[in-house]
CSV table of C-alpha atoms in Angstrom, one decimal:
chain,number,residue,atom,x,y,z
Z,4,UNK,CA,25.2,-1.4,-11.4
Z,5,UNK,CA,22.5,-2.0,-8.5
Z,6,UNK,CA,24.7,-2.1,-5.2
Z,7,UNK,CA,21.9,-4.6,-3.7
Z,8,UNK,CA,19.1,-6.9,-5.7
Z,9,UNK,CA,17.3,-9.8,-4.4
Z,10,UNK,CA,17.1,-12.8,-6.6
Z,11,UNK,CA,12.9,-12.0,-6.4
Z,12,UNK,CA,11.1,-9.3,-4.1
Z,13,UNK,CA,10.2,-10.0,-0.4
Z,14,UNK,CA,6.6,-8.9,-1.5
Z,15,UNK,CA,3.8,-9.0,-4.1
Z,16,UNK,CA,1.0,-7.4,-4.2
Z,17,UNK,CA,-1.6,-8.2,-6.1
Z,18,UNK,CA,-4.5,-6.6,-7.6
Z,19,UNK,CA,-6.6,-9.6,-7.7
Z,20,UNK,CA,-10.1,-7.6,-9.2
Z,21,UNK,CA,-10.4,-3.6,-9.5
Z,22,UNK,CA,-13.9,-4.0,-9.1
Z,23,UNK,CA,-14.7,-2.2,-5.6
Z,24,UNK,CA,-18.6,-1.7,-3.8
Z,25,UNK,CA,-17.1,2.0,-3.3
Z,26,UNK,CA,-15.9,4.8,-5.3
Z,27,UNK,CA,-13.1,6.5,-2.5
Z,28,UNK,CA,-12.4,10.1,-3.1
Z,29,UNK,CA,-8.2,9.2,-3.6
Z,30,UNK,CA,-8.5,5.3,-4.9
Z,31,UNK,CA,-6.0,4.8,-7.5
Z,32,UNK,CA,-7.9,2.2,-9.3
Z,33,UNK,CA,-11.1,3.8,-10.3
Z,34,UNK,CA,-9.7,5.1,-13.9
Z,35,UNK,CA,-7.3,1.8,-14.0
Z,36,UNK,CA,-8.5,0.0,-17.1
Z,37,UNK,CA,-9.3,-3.3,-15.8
Z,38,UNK,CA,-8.2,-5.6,-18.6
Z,39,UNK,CA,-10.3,-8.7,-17.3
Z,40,UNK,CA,-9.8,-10.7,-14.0
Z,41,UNK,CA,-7.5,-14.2,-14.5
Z,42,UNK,CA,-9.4,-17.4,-13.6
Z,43,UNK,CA,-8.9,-19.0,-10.9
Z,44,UNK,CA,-6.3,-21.7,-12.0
Z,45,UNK,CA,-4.3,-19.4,-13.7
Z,46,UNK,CA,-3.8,-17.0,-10.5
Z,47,UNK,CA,-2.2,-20.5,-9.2
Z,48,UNK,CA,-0.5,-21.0,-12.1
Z,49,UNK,CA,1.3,-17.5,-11.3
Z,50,UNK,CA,1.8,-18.6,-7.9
Z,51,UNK,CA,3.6,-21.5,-8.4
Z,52,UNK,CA,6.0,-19.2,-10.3
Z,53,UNK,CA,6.1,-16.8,-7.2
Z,54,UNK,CA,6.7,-20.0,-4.9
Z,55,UNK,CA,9.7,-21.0,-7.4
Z,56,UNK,CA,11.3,-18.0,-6.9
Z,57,UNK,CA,10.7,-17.9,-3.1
Z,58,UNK,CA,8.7,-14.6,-2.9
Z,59,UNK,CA,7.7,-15.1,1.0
Z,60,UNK,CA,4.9,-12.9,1.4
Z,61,UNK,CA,1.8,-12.1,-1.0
Z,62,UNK,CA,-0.4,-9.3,-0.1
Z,63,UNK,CA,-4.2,-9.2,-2.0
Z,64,UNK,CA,-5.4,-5.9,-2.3
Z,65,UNK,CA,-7.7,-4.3,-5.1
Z,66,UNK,CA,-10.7,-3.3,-5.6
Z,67,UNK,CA,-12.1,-5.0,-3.1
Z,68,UNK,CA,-10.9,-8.7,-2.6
Z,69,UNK,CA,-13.6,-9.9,-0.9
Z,70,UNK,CA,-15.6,-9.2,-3.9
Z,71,UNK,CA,-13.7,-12.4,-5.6
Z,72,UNK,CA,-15.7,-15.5,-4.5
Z,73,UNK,CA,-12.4,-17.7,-4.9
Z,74,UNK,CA,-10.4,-15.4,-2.5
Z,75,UNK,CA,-10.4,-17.9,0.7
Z,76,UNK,CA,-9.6,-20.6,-1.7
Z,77,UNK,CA,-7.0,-19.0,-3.2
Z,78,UNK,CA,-5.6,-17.8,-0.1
Z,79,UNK,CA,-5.4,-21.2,1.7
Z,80,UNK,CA,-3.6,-22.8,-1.7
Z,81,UNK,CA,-0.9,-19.8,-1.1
Z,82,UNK,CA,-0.7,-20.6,1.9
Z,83,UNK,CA,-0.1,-24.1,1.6
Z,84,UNK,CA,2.8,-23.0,-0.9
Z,85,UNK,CA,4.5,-21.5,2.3
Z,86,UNK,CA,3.5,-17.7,1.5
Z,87,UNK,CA,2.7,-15.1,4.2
Z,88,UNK,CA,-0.8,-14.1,3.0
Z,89,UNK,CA,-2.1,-10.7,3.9
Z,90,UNK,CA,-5.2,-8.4,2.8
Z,91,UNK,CA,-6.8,-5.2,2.6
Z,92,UNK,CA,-10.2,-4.6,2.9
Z,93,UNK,CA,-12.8,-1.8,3.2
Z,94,UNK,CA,-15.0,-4.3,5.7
Z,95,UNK,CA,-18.0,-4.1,4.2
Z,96,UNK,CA,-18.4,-7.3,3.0
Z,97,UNK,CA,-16.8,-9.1,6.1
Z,98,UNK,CA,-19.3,-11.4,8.0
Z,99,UNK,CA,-19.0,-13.9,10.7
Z,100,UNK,CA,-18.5,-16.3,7.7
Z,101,UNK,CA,-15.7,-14.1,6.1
Z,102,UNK,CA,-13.9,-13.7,9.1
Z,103,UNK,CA,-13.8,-17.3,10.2
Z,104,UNK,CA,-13.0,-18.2,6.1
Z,105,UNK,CA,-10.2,-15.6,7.0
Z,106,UNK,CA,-8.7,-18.1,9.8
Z,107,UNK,CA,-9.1,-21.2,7.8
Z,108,UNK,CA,-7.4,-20.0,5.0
Z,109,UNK,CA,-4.6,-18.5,7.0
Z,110,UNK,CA,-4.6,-15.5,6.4
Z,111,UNK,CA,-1.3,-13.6,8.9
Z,112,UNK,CA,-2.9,-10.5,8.9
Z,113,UNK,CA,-6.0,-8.5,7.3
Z,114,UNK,CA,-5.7,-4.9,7.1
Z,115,UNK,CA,-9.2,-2.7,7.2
Z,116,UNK,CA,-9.3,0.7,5.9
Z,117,UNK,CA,-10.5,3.5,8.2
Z,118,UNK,CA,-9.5,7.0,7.4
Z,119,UNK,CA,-11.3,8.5,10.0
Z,120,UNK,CA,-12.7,8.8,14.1
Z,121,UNK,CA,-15.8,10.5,12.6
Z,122,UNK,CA,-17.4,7.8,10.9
Z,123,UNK,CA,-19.6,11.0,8.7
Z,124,UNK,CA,-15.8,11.5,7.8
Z,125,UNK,CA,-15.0,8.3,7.4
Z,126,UNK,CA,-18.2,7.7,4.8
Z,127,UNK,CA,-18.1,11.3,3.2
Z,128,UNK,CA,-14.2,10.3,2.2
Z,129,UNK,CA,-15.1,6.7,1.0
Z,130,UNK,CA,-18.5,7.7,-0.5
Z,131,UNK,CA,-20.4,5.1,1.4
Z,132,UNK,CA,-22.3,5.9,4.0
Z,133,UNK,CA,-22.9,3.4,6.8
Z,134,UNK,CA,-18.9,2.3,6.4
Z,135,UNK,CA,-17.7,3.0,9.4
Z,136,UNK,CA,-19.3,1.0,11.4
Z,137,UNK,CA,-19.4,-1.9,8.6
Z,138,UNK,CA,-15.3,-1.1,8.8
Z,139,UNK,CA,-15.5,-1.2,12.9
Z,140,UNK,CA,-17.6,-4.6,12.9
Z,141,UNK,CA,-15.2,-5.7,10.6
Z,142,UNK,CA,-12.3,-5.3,12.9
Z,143,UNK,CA,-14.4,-6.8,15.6
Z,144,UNK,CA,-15.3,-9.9,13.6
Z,145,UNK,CA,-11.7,-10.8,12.6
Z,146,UNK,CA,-10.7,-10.7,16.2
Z,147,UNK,CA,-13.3,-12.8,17.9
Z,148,UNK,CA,-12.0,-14.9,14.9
Z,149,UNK,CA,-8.3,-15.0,16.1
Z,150,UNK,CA,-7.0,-13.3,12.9
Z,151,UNK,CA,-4.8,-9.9,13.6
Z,152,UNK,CA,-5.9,-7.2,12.0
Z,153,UNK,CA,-4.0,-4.1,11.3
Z,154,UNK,CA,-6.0,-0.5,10.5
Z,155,UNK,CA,-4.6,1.8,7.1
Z,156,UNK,CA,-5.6,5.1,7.0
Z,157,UNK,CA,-4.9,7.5,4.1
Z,158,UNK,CA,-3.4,10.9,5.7
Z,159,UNK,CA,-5.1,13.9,3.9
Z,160,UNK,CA,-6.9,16.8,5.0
Z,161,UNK,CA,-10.0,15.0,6.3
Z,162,UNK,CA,-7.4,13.8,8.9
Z,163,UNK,CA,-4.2,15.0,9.5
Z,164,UNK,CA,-4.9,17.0,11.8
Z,165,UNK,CA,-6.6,14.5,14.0
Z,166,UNK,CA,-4.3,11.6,13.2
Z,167,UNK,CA,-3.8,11.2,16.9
Z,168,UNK,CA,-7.3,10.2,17.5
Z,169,UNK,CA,-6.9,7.6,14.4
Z,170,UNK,CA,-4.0,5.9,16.5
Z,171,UNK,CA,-6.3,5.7,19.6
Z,172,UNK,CA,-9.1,4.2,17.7
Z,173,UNK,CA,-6.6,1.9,17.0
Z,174,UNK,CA,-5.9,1.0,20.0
Z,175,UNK,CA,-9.4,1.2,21.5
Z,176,UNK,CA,-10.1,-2.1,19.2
Z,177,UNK,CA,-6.7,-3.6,20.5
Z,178,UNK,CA,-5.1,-3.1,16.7
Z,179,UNK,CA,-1.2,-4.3,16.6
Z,180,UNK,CA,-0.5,-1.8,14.1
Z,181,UNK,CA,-1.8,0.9,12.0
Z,182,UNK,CA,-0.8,2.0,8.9
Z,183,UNK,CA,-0.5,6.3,8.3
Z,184,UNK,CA,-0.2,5.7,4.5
Z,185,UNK,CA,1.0,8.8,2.2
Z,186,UNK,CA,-1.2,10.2,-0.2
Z,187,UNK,CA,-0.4,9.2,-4.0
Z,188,UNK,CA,-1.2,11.3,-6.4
Z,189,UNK,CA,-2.7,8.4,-9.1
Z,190,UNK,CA,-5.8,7.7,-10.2
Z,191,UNK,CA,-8.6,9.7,-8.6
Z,192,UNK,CA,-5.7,10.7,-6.0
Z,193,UNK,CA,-4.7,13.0,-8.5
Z,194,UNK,CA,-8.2,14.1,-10.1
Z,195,UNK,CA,-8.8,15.6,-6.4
Z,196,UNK,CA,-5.4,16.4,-5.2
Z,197,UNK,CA,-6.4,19.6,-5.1
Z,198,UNK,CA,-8.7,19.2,-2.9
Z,199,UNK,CA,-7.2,16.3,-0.7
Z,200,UNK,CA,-3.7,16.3,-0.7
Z,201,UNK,CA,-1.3,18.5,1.9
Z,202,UNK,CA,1.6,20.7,0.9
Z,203,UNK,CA,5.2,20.1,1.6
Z,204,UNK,CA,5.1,22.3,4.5
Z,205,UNK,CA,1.7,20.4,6.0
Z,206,UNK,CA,3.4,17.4,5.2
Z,207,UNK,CA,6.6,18.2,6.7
Z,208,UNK,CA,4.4,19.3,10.1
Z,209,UNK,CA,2.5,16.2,9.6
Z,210,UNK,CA,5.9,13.9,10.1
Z,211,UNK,CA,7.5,16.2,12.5
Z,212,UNK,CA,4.1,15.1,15.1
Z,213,UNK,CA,3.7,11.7,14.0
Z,214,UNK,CA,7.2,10.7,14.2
Z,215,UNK,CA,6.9,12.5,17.9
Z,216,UNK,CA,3.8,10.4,18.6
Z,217,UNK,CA,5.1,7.3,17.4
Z,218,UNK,CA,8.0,7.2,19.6
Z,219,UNK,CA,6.0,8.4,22.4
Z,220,UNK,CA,3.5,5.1,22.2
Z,221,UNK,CA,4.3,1.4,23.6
Z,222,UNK,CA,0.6,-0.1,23.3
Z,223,UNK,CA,0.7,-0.1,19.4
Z,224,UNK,CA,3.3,0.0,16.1
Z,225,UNK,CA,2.6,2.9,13.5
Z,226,UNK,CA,4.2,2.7,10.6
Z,227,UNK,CA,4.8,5.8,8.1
Z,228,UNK,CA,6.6,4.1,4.7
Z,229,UNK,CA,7.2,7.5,3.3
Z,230,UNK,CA,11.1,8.2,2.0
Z,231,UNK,CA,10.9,11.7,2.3
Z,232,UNK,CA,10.8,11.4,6.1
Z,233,UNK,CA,14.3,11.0,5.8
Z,234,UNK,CA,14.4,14.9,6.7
Z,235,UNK,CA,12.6,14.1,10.1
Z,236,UNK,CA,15.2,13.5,13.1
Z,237,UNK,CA,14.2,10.2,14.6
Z,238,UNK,CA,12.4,9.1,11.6
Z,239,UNK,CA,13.8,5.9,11.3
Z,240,UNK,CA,12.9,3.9,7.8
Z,241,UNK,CA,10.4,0.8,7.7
Z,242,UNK,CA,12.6,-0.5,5.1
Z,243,UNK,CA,16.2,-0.6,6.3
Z,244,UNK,CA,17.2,-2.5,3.5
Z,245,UNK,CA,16.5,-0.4,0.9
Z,246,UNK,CA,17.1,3.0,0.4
Z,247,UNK,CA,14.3,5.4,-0.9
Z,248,UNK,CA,10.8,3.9,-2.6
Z,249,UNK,CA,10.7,0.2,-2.5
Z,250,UNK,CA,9.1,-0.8,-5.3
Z,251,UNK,CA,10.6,-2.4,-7.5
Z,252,UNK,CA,13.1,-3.3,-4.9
Z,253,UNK,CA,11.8,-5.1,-1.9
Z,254,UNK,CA,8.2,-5.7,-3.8
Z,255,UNK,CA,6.2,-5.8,-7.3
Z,256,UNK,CA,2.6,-5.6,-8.2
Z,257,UNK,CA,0.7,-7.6,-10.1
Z,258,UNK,CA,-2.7,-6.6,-11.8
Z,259,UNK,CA,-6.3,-8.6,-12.2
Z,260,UNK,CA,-5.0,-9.3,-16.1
Z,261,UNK,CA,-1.4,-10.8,-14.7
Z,262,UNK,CA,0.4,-7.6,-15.6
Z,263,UNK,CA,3.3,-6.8,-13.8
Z,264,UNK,CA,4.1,-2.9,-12.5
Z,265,UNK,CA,6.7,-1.4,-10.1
Z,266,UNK,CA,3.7,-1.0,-7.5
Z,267,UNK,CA,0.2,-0.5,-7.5
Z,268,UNK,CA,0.9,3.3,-8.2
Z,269,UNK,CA,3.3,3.1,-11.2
Z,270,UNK,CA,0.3,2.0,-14.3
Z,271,UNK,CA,3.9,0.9,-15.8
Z,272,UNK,CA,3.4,-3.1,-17.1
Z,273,UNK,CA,6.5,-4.3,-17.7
Z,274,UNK,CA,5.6,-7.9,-18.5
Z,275,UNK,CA,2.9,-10.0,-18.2
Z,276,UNK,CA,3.3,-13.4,-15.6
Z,277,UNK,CA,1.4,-15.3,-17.9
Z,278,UNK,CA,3.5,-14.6,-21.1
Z,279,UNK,CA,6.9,-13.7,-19.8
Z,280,UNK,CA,9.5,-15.2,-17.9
Z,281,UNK,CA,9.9,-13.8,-14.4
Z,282,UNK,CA,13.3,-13.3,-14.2
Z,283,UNK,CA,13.1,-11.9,-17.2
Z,284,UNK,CA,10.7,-8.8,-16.0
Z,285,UNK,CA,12.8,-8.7,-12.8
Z,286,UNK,CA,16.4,-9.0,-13.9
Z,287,UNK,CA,15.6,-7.5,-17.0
Z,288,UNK,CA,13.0,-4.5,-17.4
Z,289,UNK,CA,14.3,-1.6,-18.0
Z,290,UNK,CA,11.7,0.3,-15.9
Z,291,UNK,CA,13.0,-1.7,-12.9
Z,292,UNK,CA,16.6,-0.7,-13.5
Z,293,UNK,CA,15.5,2.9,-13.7
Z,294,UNK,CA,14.1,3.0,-10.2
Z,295,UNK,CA,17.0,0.9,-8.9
Z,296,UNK,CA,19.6,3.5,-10.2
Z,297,UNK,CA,17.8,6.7,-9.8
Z,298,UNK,CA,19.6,10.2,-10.6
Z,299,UNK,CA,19.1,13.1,-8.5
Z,300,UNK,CA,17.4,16.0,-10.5
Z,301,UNK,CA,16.8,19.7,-10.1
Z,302,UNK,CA,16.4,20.6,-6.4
Z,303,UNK,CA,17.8,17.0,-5.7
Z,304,UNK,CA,21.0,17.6,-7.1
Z,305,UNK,CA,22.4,19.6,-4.0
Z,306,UNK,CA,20.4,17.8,-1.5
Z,307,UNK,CA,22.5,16.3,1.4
Z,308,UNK,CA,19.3,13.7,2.1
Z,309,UNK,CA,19.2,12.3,-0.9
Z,310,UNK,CA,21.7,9.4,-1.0
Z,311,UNK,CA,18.9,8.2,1.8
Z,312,UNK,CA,15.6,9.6,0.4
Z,313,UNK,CA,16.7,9.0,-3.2
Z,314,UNK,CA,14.3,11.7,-4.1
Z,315,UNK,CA,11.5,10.3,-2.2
Z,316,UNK,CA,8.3,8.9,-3.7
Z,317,UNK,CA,8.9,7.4,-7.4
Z,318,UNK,CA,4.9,6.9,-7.6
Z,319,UNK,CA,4.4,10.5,-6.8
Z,320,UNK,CA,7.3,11.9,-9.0
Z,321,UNK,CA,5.8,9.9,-12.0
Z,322,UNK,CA,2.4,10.8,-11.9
Z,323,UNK,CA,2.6,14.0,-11.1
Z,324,UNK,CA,5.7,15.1,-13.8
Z,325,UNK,CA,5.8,11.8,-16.1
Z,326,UNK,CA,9.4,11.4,-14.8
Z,327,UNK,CA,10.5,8.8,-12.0
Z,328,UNK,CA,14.2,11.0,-11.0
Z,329,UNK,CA,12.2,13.9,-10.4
Z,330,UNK,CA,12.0,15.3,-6.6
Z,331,UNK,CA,8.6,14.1,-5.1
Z,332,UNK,CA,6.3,16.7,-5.0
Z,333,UNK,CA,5.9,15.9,-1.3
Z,334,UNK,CA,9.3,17.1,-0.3
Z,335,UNK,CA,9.5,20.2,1.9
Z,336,UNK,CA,13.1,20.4,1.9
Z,337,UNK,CA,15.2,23.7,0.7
Z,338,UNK,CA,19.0,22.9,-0.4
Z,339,UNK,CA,20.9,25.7,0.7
């Protein structure tokens, strides 16, 4: 039995169009079959369901949201249901309209994707040049706009080793938080893994400095959601509620068709919110109960982190061996 389940998650995110003005070197989504985007009355429809079940925060994502030309209006009716509404944006598109639609519709936060402090990085990795500085006016424009902004940055070989210069940009812009997000081996993540991705021992290097550096800052938050780091002294976790991956825990994803998955990573429906009952999918899916009650496997099985790693990344262990219990390819760690 699950020790711990909340009666719906804390978060959704949701995967409102895959269609994106950018084809990113690691994006998930560009192989995702897109299925058709839901009208706009039947995304509220789905978020009266949410509001039922007192989900408290919804999180739009993509694709690129801004690309939906109901987004602010959609936003401002979640918010009016009492949701915490968030996004995540490459920039390009935000203008001084966009960013003021941003405040009306009460957005809490909007997060803009910048993976590098070389902006010919930056573009080479997102395939679009002249993103950069769309992605730094961006930033900019939300301010002056009195929205906070967060920066997410995908840690990979175009910039791990000069992660420290991402957090000062951060900063520089006056950024509350910044996001060092894992690299996940889906969609064109794993088509160029080879090229992209770090090994265990880079990765393991990686958290040893950035846990370091995070401790060592007061001006800004970074935040590293990555279970594996539960190897790293002073790592502490960003979810303490949970142990291991979160999805399907703390949060769910929802796709442009109103398919349901464990997370944005995990191309797993397990129902559909315009077909099937909710608590149906979430009390119910077997899928779910396999990432709640995960069993240690191979080099797992004689590991002393895993009763708080749980074998790290489910979304890495899946798409890179077809198997959820299987130890994240990420993991550096050696049992004895």
């Amino acid at each position: 039995m699950t020790p711990f389940l909340l009666s719906a998650p804390l978060i959704v995110n949701w995967t409102l169009s895959f269609r994106c003005n950018f084809g990113c070197n690691h994006c998930y989504s560009r192989v995702e079959d897109a299925g058709g985007e839901l009208p706009t009355d039947q995304v509220k429809s789905i978020m009266n369901t949410l509001a039922s079940k007192k989900v408290a925060f919804i999180n739009f994502g993509g694709g690129e949201p801004l690309l939906r030309n109901d987004l602010f209006e959609l936003a401002g009716y979640a918010n009016r249901l009492g949701f915490k509404v968030s996004m995540n944006t490459n920039g390009w598109l935000m203008d001084e309209l966009r960013a003021a639609s941003s405040k009306t519709a009460g957005f809490e936060t909007v997060g803009v994707s910048i993976d590098s402090h070389r902006s010919e990085v930056h573009d080479g990795f997102r395939n679009m040049p002249g993103s950069f500085e769309r992605a730094v006016g961006a930033v900019r424009l939300l301010r002056e706009n009195g929205v906070r902004v967060t920066m997410s940055s995908v840690i990979c070989r175009v910039n791990a080793d000069g992660f420290e210069r991402l957090v000062d940009l951060a900063e520089s812009f006056g950024v509350e938080q910044i996001f060092l997000h894992n690299y996940k081996c889906a969609g064109m993540g794993m088509t160029n893994r080879d090229e992209l991705d770090l090994s265990p021992p880079e990765w393991k290097a990686f958290y040893t400095k950035a846990t370091a550096v995070k401790a060592g800052r007061r001006g800004i938050r970074i935040s590293m959601d990555d279970p594996i780091t539960a190897t790293i002294n002073g790592a502490e976790a960003e979810s303490p509620l949970v142990k291991g991956s979160t999805c399907g825990k703390l949060s769910l994803n929802i796709r442009a068709n109103g398919d349901v998955t464990p997370c944005g990573f995990i191309p797993v429906p397990i129902g559909n919110l315009l077909r099937d009952d909710f608590d149906s999918i979430w009390r119910g899916s077997a899928v779910l109960g396999k990432l709640r009650n995960k069993e240690p496997k191979a080099k797992c099985l004689k590991c002393k982190h895993y009763a708080d790693c749980l074998g790290g990344c489910s979304a890495r262990a899946y798409a890179a061996t077809g198997d959820f219990e299987s130890p994240d390819p990420h993991c550096w760690f050696e049992p004895a």
